[in-house]
Coordinates of C-alpha atoms and ligand atoms in Angstrom, one line a residue:
X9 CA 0.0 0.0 0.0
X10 CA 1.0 3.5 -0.6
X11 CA 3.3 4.9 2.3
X12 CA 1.9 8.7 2.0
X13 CA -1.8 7.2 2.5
X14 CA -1.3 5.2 5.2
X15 CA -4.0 7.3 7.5
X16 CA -6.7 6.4 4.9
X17 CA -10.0 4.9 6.2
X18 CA -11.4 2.5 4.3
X19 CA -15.4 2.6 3.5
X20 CA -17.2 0.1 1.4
X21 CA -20.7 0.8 -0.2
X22 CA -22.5 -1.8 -1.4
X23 CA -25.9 -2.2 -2.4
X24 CA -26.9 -4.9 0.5
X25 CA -24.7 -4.8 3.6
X26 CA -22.9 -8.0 3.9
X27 CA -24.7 -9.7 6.6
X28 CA -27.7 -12.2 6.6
X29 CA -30.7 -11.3 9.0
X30 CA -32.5 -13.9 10.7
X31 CA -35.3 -14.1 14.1
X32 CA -34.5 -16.2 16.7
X33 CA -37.6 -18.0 18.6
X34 CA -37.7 -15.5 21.0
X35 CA -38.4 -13.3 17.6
X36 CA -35.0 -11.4 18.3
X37 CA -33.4 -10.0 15.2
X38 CA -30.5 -11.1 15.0
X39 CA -27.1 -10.7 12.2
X40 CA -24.3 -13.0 11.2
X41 CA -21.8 -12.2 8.8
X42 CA -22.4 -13.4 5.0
X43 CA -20.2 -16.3 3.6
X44 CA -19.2 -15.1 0.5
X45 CA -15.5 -14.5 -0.4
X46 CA -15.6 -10.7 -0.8
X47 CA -17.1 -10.5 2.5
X48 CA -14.2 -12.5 3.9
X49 CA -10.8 -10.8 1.9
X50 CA -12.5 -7.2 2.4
X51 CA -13.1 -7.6 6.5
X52 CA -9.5 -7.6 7.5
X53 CA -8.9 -4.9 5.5
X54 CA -12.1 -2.9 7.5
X55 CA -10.5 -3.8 10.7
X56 CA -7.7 -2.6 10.2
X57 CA -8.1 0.2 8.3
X58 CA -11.0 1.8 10.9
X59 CA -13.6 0.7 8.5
X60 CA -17.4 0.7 7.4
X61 CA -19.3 -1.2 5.3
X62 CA -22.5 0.8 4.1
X63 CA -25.7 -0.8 2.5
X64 CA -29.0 -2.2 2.5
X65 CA -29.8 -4.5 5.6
X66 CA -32.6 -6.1 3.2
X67 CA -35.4 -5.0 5.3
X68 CA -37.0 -1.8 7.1
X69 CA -37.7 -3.8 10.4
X70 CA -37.6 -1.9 13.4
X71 CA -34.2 -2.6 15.6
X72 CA -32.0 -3.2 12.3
X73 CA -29.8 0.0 13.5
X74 CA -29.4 -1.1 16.7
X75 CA -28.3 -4.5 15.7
X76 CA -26.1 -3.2 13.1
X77 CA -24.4 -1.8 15.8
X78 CA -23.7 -4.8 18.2
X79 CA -22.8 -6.8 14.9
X80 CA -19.9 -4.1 14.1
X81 CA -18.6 -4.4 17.7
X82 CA -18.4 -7.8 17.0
X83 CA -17.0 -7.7 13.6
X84 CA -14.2 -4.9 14.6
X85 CA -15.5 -2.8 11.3
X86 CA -18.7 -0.5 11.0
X87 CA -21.7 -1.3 9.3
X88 CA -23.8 1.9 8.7
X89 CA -27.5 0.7 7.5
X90 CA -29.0 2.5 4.4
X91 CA -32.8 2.5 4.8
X92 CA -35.1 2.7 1.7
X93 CA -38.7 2.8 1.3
X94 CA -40.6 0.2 -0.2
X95 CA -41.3 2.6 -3.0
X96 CA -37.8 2.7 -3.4
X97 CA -36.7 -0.8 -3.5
X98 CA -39.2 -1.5 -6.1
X99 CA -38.2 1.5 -8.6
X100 CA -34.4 1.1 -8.1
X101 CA -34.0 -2.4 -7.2
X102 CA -36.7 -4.5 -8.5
X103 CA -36.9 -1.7 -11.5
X104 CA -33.8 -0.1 -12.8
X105 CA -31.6 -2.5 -11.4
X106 CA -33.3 -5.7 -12.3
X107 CA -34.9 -5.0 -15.2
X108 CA -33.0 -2.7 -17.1
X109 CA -29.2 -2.9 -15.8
X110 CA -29.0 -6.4 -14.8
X111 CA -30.6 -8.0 -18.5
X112 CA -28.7 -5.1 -20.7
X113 CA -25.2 -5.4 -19.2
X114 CA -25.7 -9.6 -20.0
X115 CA -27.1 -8.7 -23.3
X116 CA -30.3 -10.0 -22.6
X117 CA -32.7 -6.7 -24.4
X118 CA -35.9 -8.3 -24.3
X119 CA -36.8 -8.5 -20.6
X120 CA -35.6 -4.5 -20.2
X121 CA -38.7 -2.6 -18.7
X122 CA -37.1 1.3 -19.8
X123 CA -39.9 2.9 -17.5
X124 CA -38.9 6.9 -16.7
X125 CA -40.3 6.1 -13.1
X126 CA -37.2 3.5 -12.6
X127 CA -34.5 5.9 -13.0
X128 CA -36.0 8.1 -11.1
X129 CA -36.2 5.9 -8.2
X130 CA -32.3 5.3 -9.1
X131 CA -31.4 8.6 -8.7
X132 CA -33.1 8.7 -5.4
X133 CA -31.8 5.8 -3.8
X134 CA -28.5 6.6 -5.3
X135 CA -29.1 10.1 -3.3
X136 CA -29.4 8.1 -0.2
X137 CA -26.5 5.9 -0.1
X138 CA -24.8 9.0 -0.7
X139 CA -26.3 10.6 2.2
X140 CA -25.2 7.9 4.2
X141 CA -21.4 8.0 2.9
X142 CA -21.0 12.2 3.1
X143 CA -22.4 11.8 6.4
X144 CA -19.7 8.8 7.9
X145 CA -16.9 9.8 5.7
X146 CA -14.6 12.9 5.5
X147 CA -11.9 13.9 2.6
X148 CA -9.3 11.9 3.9
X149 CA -11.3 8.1 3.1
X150 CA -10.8 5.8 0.4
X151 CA -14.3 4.9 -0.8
X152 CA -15.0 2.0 -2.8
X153 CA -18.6 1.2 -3.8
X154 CA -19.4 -2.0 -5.3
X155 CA -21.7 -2.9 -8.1
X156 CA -24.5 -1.5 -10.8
X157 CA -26.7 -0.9 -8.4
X158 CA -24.9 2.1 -7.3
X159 CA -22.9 4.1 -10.6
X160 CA -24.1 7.9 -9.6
X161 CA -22.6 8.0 -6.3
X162 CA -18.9 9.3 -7.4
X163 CA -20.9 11.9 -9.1
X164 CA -23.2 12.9 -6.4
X165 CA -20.5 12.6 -3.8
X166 CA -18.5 15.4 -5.9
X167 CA -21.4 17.5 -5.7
X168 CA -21.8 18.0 -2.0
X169 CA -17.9 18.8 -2.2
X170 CA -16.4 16.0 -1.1
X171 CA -13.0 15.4 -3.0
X172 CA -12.3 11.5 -1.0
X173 CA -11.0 8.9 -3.8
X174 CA -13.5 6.6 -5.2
X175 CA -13.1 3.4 -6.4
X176 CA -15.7 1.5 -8.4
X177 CA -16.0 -2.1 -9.1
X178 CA -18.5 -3.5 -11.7
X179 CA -19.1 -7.4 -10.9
X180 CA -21.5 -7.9 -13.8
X181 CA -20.3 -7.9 -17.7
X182 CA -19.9 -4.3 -19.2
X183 CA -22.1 -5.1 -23.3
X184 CA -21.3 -3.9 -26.0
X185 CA -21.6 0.1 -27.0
X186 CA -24.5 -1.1 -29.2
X187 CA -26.3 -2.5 -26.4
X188 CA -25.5 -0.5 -24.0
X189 CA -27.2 2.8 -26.0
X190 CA -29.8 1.5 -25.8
X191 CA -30.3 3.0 -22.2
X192 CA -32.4 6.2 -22.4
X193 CA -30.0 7.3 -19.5
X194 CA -26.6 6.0 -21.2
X195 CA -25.0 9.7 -20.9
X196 CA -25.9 10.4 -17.2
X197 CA -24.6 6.6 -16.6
X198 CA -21.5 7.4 -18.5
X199 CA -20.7 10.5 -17.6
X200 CA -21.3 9.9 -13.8
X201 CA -18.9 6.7 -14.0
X202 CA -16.1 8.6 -15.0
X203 CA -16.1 10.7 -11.9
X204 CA -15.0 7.6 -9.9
X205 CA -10.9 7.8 -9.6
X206 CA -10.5 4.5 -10.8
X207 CA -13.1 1.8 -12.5
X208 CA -12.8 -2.2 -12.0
X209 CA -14.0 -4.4 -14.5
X210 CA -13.9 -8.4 -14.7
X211 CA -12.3 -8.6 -17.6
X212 CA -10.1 -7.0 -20.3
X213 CA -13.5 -7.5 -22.8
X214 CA -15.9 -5.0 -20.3
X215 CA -13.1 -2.9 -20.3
X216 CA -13.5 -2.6 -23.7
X217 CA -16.5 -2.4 -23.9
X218 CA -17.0 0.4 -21.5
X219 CA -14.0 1.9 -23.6
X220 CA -16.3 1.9 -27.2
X221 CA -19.5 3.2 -25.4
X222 CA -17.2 6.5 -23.9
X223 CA -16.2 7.2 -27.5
X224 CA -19.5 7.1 -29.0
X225 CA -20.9 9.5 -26.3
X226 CA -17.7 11.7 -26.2
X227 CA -15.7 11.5 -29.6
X228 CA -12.2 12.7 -28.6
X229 CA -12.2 10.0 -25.8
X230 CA -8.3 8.9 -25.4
X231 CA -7.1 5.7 -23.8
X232 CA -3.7 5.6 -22.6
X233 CA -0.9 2.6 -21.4
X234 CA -1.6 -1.1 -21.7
X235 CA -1.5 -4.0 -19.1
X236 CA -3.8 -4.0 -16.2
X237 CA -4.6 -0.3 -16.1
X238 CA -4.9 2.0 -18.3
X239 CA -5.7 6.0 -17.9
X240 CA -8.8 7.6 -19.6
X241 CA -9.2 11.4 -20.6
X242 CA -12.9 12.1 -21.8
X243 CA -14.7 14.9 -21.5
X244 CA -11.9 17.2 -19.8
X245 CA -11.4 14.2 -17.1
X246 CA -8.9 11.9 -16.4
X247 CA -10.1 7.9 -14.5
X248 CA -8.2 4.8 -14.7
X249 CA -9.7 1.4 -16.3
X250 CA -8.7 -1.8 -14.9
X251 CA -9.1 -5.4 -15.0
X252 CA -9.3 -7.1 -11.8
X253 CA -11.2 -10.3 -12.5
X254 CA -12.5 -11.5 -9.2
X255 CA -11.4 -14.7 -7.2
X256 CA -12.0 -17.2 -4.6
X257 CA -10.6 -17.5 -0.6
X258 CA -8.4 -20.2 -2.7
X259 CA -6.8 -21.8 0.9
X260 CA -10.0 -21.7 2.6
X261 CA -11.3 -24.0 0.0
X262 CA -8.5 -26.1 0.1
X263 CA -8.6 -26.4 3.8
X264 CA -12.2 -27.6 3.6
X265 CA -11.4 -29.9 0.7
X266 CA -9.0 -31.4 3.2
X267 CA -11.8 -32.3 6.2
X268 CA -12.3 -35.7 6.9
X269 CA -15.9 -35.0 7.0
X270 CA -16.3 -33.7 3.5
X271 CA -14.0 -36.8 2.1
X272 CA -16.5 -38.8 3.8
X273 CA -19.4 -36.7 2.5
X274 CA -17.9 -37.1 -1.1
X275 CA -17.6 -40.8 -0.9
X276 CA -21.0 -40.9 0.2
X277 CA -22.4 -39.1 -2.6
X278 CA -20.4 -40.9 -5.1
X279 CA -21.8 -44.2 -3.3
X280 CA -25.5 -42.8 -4.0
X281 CA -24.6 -42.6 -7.4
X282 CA -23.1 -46.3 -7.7
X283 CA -19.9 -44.5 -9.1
X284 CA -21.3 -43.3 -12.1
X285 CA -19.9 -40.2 -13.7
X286 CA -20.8 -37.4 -12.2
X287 CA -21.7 -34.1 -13.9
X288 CA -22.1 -31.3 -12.0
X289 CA -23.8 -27.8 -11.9
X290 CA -24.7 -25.0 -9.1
X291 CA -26.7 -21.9 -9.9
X292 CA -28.8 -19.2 -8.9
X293 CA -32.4 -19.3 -10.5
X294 CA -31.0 -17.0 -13.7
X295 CA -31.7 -16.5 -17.2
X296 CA -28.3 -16.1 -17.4
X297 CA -26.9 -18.6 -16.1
X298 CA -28.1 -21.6 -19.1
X299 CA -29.8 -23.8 -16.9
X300 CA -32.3 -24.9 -19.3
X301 CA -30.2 -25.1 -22.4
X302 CA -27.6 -27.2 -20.2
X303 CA -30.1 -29.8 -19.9
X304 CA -30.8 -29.5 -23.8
X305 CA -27.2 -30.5 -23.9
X306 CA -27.8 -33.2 -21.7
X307 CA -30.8 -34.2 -24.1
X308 CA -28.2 -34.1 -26.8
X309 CA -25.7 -35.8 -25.4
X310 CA -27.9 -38.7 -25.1
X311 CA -29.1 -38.6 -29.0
X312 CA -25.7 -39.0 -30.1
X313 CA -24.3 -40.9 -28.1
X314 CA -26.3 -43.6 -26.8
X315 CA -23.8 -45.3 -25.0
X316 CA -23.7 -42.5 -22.4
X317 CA -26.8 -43.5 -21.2
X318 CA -27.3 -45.6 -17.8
X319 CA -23.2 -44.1 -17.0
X320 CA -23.8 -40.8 -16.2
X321 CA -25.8 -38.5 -13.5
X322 CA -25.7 -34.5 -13.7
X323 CA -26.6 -33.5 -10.1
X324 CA -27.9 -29.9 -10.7
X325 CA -28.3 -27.7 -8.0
X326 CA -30.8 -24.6 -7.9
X327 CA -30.4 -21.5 -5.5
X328 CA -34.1 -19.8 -5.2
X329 CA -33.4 -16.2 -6.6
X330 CA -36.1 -13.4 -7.2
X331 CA -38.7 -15.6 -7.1
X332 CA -41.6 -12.8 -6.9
X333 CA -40.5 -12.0 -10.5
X334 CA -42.7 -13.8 -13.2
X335 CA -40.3 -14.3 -15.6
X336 CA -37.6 -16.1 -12.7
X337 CA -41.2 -18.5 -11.9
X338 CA -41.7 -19.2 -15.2
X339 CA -37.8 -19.8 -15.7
X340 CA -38.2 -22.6 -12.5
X341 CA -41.1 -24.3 -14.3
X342 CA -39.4 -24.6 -17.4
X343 CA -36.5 -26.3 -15.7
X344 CA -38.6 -28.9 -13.7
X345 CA -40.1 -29.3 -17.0
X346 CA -37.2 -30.2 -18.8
X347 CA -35.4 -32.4 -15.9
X348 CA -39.3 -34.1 -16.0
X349 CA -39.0 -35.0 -19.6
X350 CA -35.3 -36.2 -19.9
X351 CA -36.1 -38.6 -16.6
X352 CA -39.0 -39.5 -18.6
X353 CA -37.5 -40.3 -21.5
X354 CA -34.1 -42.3 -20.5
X355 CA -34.7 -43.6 -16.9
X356 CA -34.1 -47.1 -16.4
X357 CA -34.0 -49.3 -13.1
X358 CA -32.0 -48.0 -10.6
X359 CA -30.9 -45.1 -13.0
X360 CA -32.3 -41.2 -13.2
X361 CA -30.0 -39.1 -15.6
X362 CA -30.9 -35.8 -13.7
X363 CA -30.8 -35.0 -9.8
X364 CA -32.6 -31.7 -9.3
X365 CA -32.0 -29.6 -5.8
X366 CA -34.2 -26.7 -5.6
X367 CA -32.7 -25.2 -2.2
X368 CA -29.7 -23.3 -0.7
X369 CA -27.2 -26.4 0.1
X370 CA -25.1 -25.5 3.3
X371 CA -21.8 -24.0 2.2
X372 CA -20.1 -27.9 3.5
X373 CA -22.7 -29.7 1.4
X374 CA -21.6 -27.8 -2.0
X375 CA -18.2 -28.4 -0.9
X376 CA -19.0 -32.2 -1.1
X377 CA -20.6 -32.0 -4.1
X378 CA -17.6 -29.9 -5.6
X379 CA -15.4 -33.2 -4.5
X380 CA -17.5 -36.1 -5.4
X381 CA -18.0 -34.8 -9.0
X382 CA -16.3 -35.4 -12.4
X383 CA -17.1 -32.9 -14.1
X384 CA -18.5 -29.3 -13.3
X385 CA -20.7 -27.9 -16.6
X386 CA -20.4 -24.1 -15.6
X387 CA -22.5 -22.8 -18.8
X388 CA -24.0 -19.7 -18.1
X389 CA -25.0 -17.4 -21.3
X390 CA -23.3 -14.2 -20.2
X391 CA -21.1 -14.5 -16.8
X392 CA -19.4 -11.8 -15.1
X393 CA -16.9 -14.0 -13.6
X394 CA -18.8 -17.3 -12.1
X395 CA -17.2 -18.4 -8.5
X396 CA -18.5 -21.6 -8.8
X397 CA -15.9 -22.7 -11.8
X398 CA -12.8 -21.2 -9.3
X399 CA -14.4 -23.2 -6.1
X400 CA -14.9 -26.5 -8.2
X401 CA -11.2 -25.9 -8.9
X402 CA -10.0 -25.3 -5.8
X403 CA -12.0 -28.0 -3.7
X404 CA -10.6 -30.4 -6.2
X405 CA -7.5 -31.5 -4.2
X406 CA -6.7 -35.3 -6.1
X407 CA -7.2 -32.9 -9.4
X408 CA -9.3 -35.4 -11.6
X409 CA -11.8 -33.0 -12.2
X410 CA -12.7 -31.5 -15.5
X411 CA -14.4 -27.8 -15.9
X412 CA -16.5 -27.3 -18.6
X413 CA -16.8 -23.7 -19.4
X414 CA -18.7 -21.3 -21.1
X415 CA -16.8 -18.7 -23.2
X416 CA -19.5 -16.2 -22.3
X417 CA -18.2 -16.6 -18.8
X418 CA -15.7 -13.7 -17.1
X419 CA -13.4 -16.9 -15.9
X420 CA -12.6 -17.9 -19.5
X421 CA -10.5 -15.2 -20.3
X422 CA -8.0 -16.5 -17.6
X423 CA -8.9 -20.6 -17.6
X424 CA -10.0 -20.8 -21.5
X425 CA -7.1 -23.0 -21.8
X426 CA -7.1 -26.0 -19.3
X427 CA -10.9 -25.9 -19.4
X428 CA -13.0 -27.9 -22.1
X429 CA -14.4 -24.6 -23.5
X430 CA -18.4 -24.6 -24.9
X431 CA -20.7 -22.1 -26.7
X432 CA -23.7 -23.0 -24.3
X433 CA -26.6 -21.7 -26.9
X434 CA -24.7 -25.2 -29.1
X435 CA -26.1 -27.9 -27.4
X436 CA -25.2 -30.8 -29.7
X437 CA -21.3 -28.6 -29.2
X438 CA -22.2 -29.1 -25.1
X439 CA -23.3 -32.9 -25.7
X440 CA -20.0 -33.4 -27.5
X441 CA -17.7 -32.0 -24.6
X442 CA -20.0 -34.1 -22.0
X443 CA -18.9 -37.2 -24.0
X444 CA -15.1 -35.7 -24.1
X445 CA -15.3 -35.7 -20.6
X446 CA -16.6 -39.0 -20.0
X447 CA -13.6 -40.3 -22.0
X448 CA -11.0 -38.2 -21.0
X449 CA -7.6 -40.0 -19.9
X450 CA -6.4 -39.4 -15.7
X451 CA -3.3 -37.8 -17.4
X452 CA -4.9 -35.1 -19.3
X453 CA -8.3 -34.5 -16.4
X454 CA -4.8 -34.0 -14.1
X455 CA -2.8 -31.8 -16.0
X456 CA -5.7 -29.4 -17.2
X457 CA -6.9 -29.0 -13.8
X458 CA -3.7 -28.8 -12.1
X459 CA -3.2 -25.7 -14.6
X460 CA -6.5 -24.3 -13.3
X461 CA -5.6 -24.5 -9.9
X462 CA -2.2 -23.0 -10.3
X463 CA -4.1 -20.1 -12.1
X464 CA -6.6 -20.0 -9.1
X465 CA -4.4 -20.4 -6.8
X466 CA -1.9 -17.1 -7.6
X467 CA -5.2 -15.1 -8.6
X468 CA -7.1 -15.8 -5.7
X469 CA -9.3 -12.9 -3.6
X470 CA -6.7 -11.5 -1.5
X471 CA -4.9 -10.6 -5.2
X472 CA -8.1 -8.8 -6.2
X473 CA -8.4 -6.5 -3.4
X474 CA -4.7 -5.7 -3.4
X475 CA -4.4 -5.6 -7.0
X476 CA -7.7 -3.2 -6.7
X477 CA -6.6 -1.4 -3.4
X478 CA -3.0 -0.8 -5.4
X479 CA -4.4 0.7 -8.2
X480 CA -6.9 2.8 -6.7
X481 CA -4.2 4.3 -4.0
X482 CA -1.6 4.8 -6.4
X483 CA -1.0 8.5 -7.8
X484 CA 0.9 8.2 -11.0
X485 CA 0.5 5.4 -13.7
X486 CA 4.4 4.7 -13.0
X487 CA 3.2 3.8 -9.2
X488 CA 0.8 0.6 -10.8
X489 CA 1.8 -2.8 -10.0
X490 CA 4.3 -3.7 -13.0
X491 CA 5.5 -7.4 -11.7
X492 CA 2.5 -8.9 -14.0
X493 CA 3.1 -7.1 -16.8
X494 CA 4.2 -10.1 -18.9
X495 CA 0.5 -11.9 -17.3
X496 CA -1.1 -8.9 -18.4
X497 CA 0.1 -8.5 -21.9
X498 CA -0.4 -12.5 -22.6
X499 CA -3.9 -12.1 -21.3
X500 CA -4.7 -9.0 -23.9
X501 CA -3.1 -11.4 -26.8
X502 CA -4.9 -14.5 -25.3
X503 CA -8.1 -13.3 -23.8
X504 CA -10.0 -16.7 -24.6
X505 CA -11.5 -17.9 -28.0
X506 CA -10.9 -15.9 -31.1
X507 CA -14.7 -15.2 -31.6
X508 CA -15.4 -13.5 -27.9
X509 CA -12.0 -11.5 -28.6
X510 CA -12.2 -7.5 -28.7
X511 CA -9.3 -5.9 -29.8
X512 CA -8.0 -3.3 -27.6
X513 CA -8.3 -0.1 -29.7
Ligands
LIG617 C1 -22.2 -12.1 -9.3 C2 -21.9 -12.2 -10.8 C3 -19.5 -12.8 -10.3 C4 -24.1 -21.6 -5.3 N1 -25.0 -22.6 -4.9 C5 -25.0 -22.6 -3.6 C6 -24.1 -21.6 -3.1 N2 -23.6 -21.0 -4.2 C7 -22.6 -19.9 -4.2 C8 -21.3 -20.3 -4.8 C9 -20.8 -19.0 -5.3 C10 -22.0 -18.1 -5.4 O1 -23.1 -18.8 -4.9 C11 -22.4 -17.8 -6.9 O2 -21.4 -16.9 -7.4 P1 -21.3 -16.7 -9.0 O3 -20.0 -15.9 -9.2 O4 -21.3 -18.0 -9.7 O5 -22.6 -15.9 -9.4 P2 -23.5 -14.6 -8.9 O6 -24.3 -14.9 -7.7 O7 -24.4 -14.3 -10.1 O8 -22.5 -13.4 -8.6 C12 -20.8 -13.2 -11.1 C13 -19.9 -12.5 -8.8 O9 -21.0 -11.6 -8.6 C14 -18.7 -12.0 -8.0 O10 -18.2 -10.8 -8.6 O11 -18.6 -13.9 -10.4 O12 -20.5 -13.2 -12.4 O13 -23.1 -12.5 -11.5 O14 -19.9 -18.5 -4.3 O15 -20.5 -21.0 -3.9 N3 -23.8 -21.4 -1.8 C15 -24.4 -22.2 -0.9 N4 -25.3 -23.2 -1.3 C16 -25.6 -23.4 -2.6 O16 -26.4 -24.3 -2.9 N5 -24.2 -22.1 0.4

């Protein structure tokens, strides 16, 4: 870290603070921290730095506040609750954000709802996180907010005055300029992310992306450097692009993978399965994520090659996501229906091709999974990054595993190499690299996925926010990390299969 900013505190803002809220049976409130890997590489970094972590809690009950503050004492960091109306969280959450930024930034145009009222509720609720960070924050902070849900507040920070660095991290894919102008608001998002000091993308294609769209809204837009970061000047003002694709607690994983209990767990499930090949897949309930055209695959896979069937299980699991929203219902029918059919079709005695889990596993029953199976499909249509490729990786310890992965995922660009790569809208393409994996040799399932583990391994969280917190903290282009440079320029030259590739202009 920067010597001369050593005095910084560190704030995160985030659309939904990072805790899960649960009532006791006394009907206390009560908070525990969430699992996820961000939660776990940022909170050291809170602790020590004097932090806060401001957000959502998720709900307006009454006592949220006061339990947000017995979790920070707790936690060693602050959390600083953001509360929003329900107007509010239907306008800029179940409106602008999941109907028009969420589709649009995976390429997905026909579920976009453009209704005026959204953004309006968007500016609001931007308005209010803000609130909440001029009010904990002074000059001195580094501030990094987190995620689409929350572009303006750079901007609207700027306006009350306050001149603290701002960070900004996009975990979702940045489209193409084409798609992306489609927004009615595309300027005032534009021009209101290029008041953050530095933006994070996944990969080197949002960056891009993001890139293209700037031009066509400012013409004498001028990128500068090459490797990780890169300088901007549009429109009179100077950001910094980045990739920084996002990772995995790699050694927690590991450590898990390691646990007599999960072994055990493993064996069981493989038991279960009388040692069949095991394909695997774990997803929120997504449009984006392929679920149904994985099982076309499946269907596929069977056609062509018959003697597939009676060897294999894919044990898909199904996280409950958004469930209010008709289109996510309708999504979850036409899944059941799918799995329905192709038991219906090739079941035999003692032999269902599908498993279907509709339910959150606990985090040490996914780790099991992860272990007992052959072969993860990770297939989505358009991925930011996808965790759940980088866990299967690193909970794969005896490295016989084989990831199948989309190319519309963020992971290809750094895994497109030791993974069997797919187009997941080709399902005859998917059935093919099922059968692939079926017969693949132990020497090449070990040396492709001890390639990805060395990858996910080195690249792993506590990478990202360095790499992130570097970058961000650092003054002049000459202070960015150079020791990956060589990484850096082989990803731009290799950024995964020639047909996803945009050339850096
Ligand atoms: C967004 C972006 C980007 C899955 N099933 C269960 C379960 N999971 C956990 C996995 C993994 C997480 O959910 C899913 O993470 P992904 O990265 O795959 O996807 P999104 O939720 O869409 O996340 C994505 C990410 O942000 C980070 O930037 O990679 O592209 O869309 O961690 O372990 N966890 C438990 N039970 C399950 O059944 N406990």
């Amino acid at each position: 870290m920067h010597a001369t900013h050593a005095k910084r505190r560190f704030i995160v803002l985030s659309n939904r603070l990072p805790i899960s809220i649960s009532r006791n049976e006394n009907g206390e409130l009560s908070a525990s921290q969430g699992a996820g890997g961000l939660v776990t590489a940022l909170a050291p970094v809170l602790k020590n730095r004097g932090g806060m972590w401001i957000g959502w809690p998720g709900t307006n009950e009454e006592g949220v506040a006061a339990m947000c503050r017995s979790f920070s004492r707790e936690a060693g960091y602050f959390l600083q609750p953001v509360s929003l109306t329900e107007a509010e969280v239907e306008g800029f959450y179940r409106g602008f954000s999941n109907e028009i930024l969420w589709p649009l930034f995976h390429e997905f145009q026909t579920p976009c709802n453009f209704l005026p009222s959204y953004w309006e509720a968007y500016c609001t609720a931007n308005e209010k996180f803000t609130a909440a960070a001029a009010a904990a924050t002074t000059n001195d902070d580094f501030i990094w907010v987190h995620d689409y849900h929350l572009m303006l507040v750079a901007k609207m920070l700027k306006e009350t005055g306050r001149t603290s660095r701002l960070g900004f991290f996009l975990h979702i894919p940045f489209p193409p300029a084409d798609i992306f102008l489609k927004i009615p608001w595309r300027r005032q998002l534009i021009d209101a992310l290029l008041d953050y000091d530095l933006i994070g993308f996944q990969t080197l294609r949002d960056r891009h992306n993001f890139f293209e769209a700037v031009k066509r809204i400012h013409r004498g837009a001028v990128r500068k450097g090459r490797g990780q970061v890169v300088t901007l000047t549009a429109d009179g003002r100077t950001t910094r692009l980045g990739a920084f694709p996002i990772s995995i607690d790699f050694g927690a994983f590991v450590q898990k993978a390691r646990r007599v209990q999960n072994q055990q767990a493993a064996q069981e499930i493989r038991a279960a399965f009388d040692n069949r090949f095991l394909l695997f897949g774990a997803d929120r309930l997504d449009y984006t994520k392929g679920v149904p055209q994985r099982l076309d695959a499946l269907r596929s896979a069977f056609e062509h090659y018959p003697e597939l069937r009676g060897k294999l299980c894919l044990i898909q699991i199904l996280v409950p996501s958004r469930e209010e929203v008709p289109r996510y219902r309708a999504m979850k029918e036409e899944i059941e229906r799918l799995v329905g059919e192709i038991n219906g079709r090739y079941s035999t005695p003692g032999w269902a091709p599908v498993h279907f889990v509709y339910r959150n596993l606990p985090h040490e029953e996914l780790i099991a999974y992860y272990m007992a199976s052959d072969m993860a499909l990770v297939t989505p249509l358009r991925d930011g990054m996808n965790l759940v490729a980088k866990e299967y990786a690193a909970c794969n310890i005896r490295e016989t595993g084989i990831l199948c992965l989309s190319e519309f995922a963020g992971a290809a660009m750094e895994l497109h190499r030791h993974a069997i790569m797919v187009n997941p809208f080709d399902w005859d393409g998917v059935g093919k690299a099922i059968r692939d994996g079926v017969f693949m040799d132990a020497a090449q399932r070990r040396r492709r996925m001890r390639a990805i583990r060395a990858v996910v391994r080195r690249y792993d969280i506590f990478w990202w926010v360095d790499a992130f917190l570097e970058a961000a903290f650092s003054t002049h282009l000459e202070d960015f990390p150079q020791n990956e440079a060589a990484y850096w320029a082989d990803l731009e030259q290799n950024q995964g299969p020639p047909w996803d590739v945009a050339p850096e202009s």
